[in-house]
Coordinates of C-alpha atoms in Angstrom, one line a residue:
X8 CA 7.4 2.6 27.3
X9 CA 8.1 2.8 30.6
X10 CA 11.4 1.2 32.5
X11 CA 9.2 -2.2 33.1
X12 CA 8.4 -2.7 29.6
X13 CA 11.8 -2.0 28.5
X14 CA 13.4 -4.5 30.8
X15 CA 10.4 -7.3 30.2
X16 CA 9.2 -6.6 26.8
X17 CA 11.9 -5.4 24.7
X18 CA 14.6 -6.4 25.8
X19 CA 13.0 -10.1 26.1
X20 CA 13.5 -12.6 23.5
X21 CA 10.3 -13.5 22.0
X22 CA 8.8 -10.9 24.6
X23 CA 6.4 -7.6 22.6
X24 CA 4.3 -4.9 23.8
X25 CA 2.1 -3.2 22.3
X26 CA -0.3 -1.3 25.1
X27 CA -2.6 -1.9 27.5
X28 CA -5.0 -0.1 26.5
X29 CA -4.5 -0.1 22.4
X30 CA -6.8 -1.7 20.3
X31 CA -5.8 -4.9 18.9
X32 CA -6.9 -2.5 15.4
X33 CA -3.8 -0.8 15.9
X34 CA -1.5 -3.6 16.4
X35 CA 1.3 -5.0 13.6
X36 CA 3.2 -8.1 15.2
X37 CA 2.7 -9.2 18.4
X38 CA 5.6 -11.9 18.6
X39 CA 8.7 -10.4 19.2
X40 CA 10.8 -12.5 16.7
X41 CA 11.8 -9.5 14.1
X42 CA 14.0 -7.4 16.9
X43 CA 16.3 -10.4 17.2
X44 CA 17.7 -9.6 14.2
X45 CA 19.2 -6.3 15.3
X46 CA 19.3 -7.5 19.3
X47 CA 22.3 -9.8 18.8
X48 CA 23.7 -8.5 15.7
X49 CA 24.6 -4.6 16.1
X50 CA 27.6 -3.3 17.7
X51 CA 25.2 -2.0 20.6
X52 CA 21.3 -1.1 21.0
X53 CA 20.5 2.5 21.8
X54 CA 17.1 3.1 23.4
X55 CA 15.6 6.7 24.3
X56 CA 11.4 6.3 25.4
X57 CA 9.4 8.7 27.2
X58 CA 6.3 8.1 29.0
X59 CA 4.0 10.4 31.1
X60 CA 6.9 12.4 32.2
X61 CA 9.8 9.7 32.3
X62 CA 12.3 8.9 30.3
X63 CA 13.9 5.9 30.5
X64 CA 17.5 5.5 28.2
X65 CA 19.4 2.3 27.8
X66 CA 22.5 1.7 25.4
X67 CA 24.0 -2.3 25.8
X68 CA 25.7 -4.6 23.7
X69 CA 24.2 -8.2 22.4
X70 CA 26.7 -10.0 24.9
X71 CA 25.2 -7.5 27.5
X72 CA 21.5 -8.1 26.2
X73 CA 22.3 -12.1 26.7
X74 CA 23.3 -12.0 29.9
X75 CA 20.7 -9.7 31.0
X76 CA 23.6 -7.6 32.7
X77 CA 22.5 -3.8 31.6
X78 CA 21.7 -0.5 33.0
X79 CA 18.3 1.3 33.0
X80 CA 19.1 4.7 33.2
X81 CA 15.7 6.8 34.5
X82 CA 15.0 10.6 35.0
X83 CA 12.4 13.4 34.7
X84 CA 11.6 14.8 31.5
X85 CA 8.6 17.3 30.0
X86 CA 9.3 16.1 26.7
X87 CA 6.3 14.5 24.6
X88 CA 6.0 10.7 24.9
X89 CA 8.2 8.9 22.0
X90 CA 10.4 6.4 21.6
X91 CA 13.9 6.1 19.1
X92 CA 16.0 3.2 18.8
X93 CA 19.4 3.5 17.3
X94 CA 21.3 0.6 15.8
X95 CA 25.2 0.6 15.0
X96 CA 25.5 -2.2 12.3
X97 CA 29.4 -3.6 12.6
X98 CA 31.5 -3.7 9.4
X99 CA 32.2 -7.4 9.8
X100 CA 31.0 -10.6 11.1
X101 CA 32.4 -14.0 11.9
X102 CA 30.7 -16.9 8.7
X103 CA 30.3 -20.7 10.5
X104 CA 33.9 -21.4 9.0
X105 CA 35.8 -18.7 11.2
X106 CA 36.2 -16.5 8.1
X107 CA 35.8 -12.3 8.8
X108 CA 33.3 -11.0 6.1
X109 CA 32.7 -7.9 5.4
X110 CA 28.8 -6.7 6.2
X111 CA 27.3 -4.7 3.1
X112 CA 24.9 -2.7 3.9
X113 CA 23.0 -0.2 1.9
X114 CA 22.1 3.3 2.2
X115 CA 20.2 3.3 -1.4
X116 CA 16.8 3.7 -1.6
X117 CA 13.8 3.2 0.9
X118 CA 13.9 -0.4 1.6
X119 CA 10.6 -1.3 3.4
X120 CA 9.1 1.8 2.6
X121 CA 8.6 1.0 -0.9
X122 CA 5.8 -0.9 0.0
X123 CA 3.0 0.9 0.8
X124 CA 1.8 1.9 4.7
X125 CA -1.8 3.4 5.5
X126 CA -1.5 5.6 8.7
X127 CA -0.6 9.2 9.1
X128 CA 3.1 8.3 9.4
X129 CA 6.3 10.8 8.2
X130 CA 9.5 8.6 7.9
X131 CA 12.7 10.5 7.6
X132 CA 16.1 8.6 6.5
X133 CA 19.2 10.1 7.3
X134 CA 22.6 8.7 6.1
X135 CA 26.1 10.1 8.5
X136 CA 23.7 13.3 9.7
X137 CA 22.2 13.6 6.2
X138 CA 19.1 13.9 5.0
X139 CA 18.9 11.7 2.3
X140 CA 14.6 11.6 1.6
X141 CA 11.4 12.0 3.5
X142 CA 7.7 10.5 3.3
X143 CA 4.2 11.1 4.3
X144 CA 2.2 8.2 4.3
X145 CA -1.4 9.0 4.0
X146 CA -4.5 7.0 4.8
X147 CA -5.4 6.2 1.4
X148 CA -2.0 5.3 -1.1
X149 CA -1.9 7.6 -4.0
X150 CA -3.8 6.5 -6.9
X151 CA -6.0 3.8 -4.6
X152 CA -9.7 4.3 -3.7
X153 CA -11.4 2.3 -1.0
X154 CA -13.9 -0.1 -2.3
X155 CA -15.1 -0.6 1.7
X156 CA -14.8 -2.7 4.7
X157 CA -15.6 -6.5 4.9
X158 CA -15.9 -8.2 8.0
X159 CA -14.6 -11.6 9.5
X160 CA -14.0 -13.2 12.6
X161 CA -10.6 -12.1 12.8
X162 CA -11.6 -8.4 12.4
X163 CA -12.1 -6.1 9.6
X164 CA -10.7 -5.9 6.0
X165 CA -10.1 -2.4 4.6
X166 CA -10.2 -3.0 0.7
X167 CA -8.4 -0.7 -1.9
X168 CA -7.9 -0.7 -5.5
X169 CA -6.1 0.9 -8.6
X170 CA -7.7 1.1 -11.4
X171 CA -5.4 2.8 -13.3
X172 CA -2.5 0.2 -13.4
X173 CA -2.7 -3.9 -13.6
X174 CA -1.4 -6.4 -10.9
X175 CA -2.2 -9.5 -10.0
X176 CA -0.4 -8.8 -6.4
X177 CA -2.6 -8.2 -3.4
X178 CA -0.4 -6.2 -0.7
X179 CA -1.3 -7.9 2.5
X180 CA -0.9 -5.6 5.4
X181 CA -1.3 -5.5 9.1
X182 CA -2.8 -2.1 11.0
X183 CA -1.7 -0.4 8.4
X184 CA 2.0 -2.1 7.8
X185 CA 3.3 -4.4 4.7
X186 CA 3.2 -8.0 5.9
X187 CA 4.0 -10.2 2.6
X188 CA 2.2 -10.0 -1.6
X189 CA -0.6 -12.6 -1.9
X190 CA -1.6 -13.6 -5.6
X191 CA -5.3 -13.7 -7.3
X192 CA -4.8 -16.7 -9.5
X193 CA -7.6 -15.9 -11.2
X194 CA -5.8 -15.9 -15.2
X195 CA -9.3 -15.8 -16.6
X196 CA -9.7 -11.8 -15.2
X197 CA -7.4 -8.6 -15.7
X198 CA -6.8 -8.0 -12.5
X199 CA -5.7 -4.4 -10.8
X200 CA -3.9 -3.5 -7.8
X201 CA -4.8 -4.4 -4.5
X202 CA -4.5 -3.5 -1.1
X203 CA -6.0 -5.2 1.8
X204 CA -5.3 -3.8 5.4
X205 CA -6.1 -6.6 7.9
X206 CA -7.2 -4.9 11.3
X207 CA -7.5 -8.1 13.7
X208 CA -9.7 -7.8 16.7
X209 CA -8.1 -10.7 18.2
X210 CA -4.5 -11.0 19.2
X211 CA -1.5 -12.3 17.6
X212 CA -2.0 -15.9 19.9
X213 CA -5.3 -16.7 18.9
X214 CA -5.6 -19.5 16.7
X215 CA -8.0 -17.5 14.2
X216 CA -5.3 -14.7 13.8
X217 CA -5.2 -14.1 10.1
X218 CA -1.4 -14.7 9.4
X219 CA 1.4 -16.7 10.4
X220 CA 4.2 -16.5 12.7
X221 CA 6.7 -15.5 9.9
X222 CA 4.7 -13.1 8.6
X223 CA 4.8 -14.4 5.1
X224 CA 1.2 -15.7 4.3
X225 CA -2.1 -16.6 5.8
X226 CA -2.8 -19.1 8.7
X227 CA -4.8 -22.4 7.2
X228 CA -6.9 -21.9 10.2
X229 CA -9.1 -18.4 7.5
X230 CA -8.4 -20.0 4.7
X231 CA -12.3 -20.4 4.1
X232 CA -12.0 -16.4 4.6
X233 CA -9.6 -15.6 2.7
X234 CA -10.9 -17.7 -0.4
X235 CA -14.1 -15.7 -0.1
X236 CA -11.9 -12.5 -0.5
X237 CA -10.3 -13.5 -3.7
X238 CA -13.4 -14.4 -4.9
X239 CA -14.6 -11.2 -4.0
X240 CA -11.3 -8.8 -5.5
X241 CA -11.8 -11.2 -9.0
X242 CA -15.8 -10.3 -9.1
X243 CA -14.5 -6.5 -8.4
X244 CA -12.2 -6.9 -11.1
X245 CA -14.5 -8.6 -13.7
X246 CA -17.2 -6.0 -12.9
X247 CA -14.6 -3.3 -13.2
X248 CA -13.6 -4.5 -16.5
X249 CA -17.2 -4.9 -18.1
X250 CA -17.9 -1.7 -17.3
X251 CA -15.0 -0.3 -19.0
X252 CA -15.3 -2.2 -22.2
X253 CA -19.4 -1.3 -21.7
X254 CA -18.3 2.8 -21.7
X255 CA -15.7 2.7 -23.9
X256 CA -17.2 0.6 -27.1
X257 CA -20.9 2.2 -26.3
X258 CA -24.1 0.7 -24.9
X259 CA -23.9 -1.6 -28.1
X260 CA -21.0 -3.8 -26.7
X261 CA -21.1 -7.2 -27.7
X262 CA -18.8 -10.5 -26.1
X263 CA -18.3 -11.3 -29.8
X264 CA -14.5 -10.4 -31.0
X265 CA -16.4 -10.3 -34.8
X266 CA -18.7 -7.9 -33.9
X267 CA -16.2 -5.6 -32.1
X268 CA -15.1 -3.4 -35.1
X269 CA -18.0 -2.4 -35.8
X270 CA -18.9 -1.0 -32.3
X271 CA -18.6 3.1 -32.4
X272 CA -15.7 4.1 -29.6
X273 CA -16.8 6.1 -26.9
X274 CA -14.5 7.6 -24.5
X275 CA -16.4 10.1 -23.0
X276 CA -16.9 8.4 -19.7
X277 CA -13.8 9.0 -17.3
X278 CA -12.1 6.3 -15.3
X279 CA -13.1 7.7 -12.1
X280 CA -17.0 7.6 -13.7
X281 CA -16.8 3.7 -14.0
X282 CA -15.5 3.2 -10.5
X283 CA -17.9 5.0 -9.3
X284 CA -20.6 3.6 -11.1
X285 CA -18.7 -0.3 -10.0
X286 CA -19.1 1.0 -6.6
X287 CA -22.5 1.7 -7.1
X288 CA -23.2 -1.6 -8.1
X289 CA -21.1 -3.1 -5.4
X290 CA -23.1 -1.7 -2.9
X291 CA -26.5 -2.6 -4.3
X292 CA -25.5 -6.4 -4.9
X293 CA -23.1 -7.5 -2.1
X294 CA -23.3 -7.1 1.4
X295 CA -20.2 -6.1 3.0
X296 CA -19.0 -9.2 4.7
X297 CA -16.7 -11.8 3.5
X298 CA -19.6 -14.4 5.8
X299 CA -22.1 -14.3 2.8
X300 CA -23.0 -16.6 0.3
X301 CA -21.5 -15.8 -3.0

């Protein structure tokens, strides 16, 4: 960032930036309501960024970031562009009947970072100088494959599944980054996981942007779009399913539980041989686009 976007963007309530030049693709939030939280409720804010050969550093307290009464230090630097933020959490805080609680705050487990992210992203969390894990999150989740790409007005709709392990969750994310867990209702279908990245090609103010402002679900304004998708994740799933049951009790499968024991088992056929024979399918019956008739 460079000193301009520090002083108007981030340190601005409700103020975000996320590039001139970045596609909107690459873009999670846009609102600048999630940095409050540690804005005006650390000890202080410590920012390092570099851009094109500057380095701009500022370290202020809430009170200081309030009153808009901080210092933006700048210098010279060849070090690659970046930015780090460091937050010091106090041990206490002040509840709304004057009584001093103590802040708990825990340095167990990974937090966010359970949830899946797609992007070529290492995250590193260290504890008092310690390295207590680190994590490469690849483009593809392990044990997901992509099913494809449908298209809306909003933007694009990566689709991946795991076949190997039921759910009837469907991670929501955002360029790449867990927004909220949407449900397939669907109690009729055994359903698998799901992950849909959302990549907008709109921005976060346009009334056809996919989610809402809390980040916690979609807008009304797609919900013709995003009834088309479950429709489409349950069809996945029923075709998925009948073409397990179809290759595991032979070509002689029959609906009818009576008949079932007497159906020779076949497990020759792998798991990755049915998904690739449901994407087959897939591609020959539906067209790509959650805009089609169904």
């Amino acid at each position: 960032m460079t000193p301009e976007i520090v002083q108007k963007a981030f340190f601005t309530i409700g103020g975000s930036y996320k590039g001139d030049n970045v596609d909107n693709r690459l873009k999670s939030g846009g609102l600048g309501l999630a940095k409050m939280a540690f804005l005006f409720s650390a000890d202080y804010v410590e920012l390092t960024t570099v851009k094109d050969g500057k380095k701009t550093y500022v370290k202020a307290t809430p009170q200081q970031i309030q009153n808009d009464d901080f210092k933006i230090i700048v210098s010279n630097t060849n070090e690659l562009n970046g930015t780090t933020v460091t937050v010091k959490i106090p041990e206490t805080y002040v509840d709304q009947e004057g009584k001093t609680r103590d802040i708990w705050f825990s340095t167990w487990g990974k937090g966010f970072f359970n949830n899946n992210m797609i992007g070529n992203v290492e995250v590193t969390k260290y504890v008092d100088g310690r390295k207590e894990w680190t994590e490469d999150f690849n483009k593809i989740p392990d044990g997901y494959t992509m099913i494809g790409t449908a298209t809306t007005d909003f933007g694009d709709i990566e689709i991946y599944k795991d076949f190997t392990e039921q759910s009837s969750t469907v991670e929501v994310l955002i360029s790449g980054l867990h927004q909220f867990d949407a449900y397939n209702n669907n109690t009729n279908v055994d359903h698998y996981r799901t992950i849909v990245n959302i990549l907008p090609s709109v921005s976060t103010k346009s009334e056809v942007y996919p989610i809402n402002n809390q980040r916690e679900g979609f807008r009304s304004t797609v919900e013709p779009e995003k009834k088309d998708l479950m429709f489409f994740l349950t069809k996945l799933d029923s075709l998925f399913n009948r073409k397990k049951l179809k290759n595991t009790f032979g070509r002689s499968f029959n609906m009818d539980a009576r008949k079932l024991s007497n159906i020779e088992n076949n497990n020759k056929t792998s798991t990755k041989d049915i998904i690739d024979s449901v994407l087959k399918e897939i591609k020959a019956n539906y067209k790509p686009s959650l805009n089609t008739e169904k």
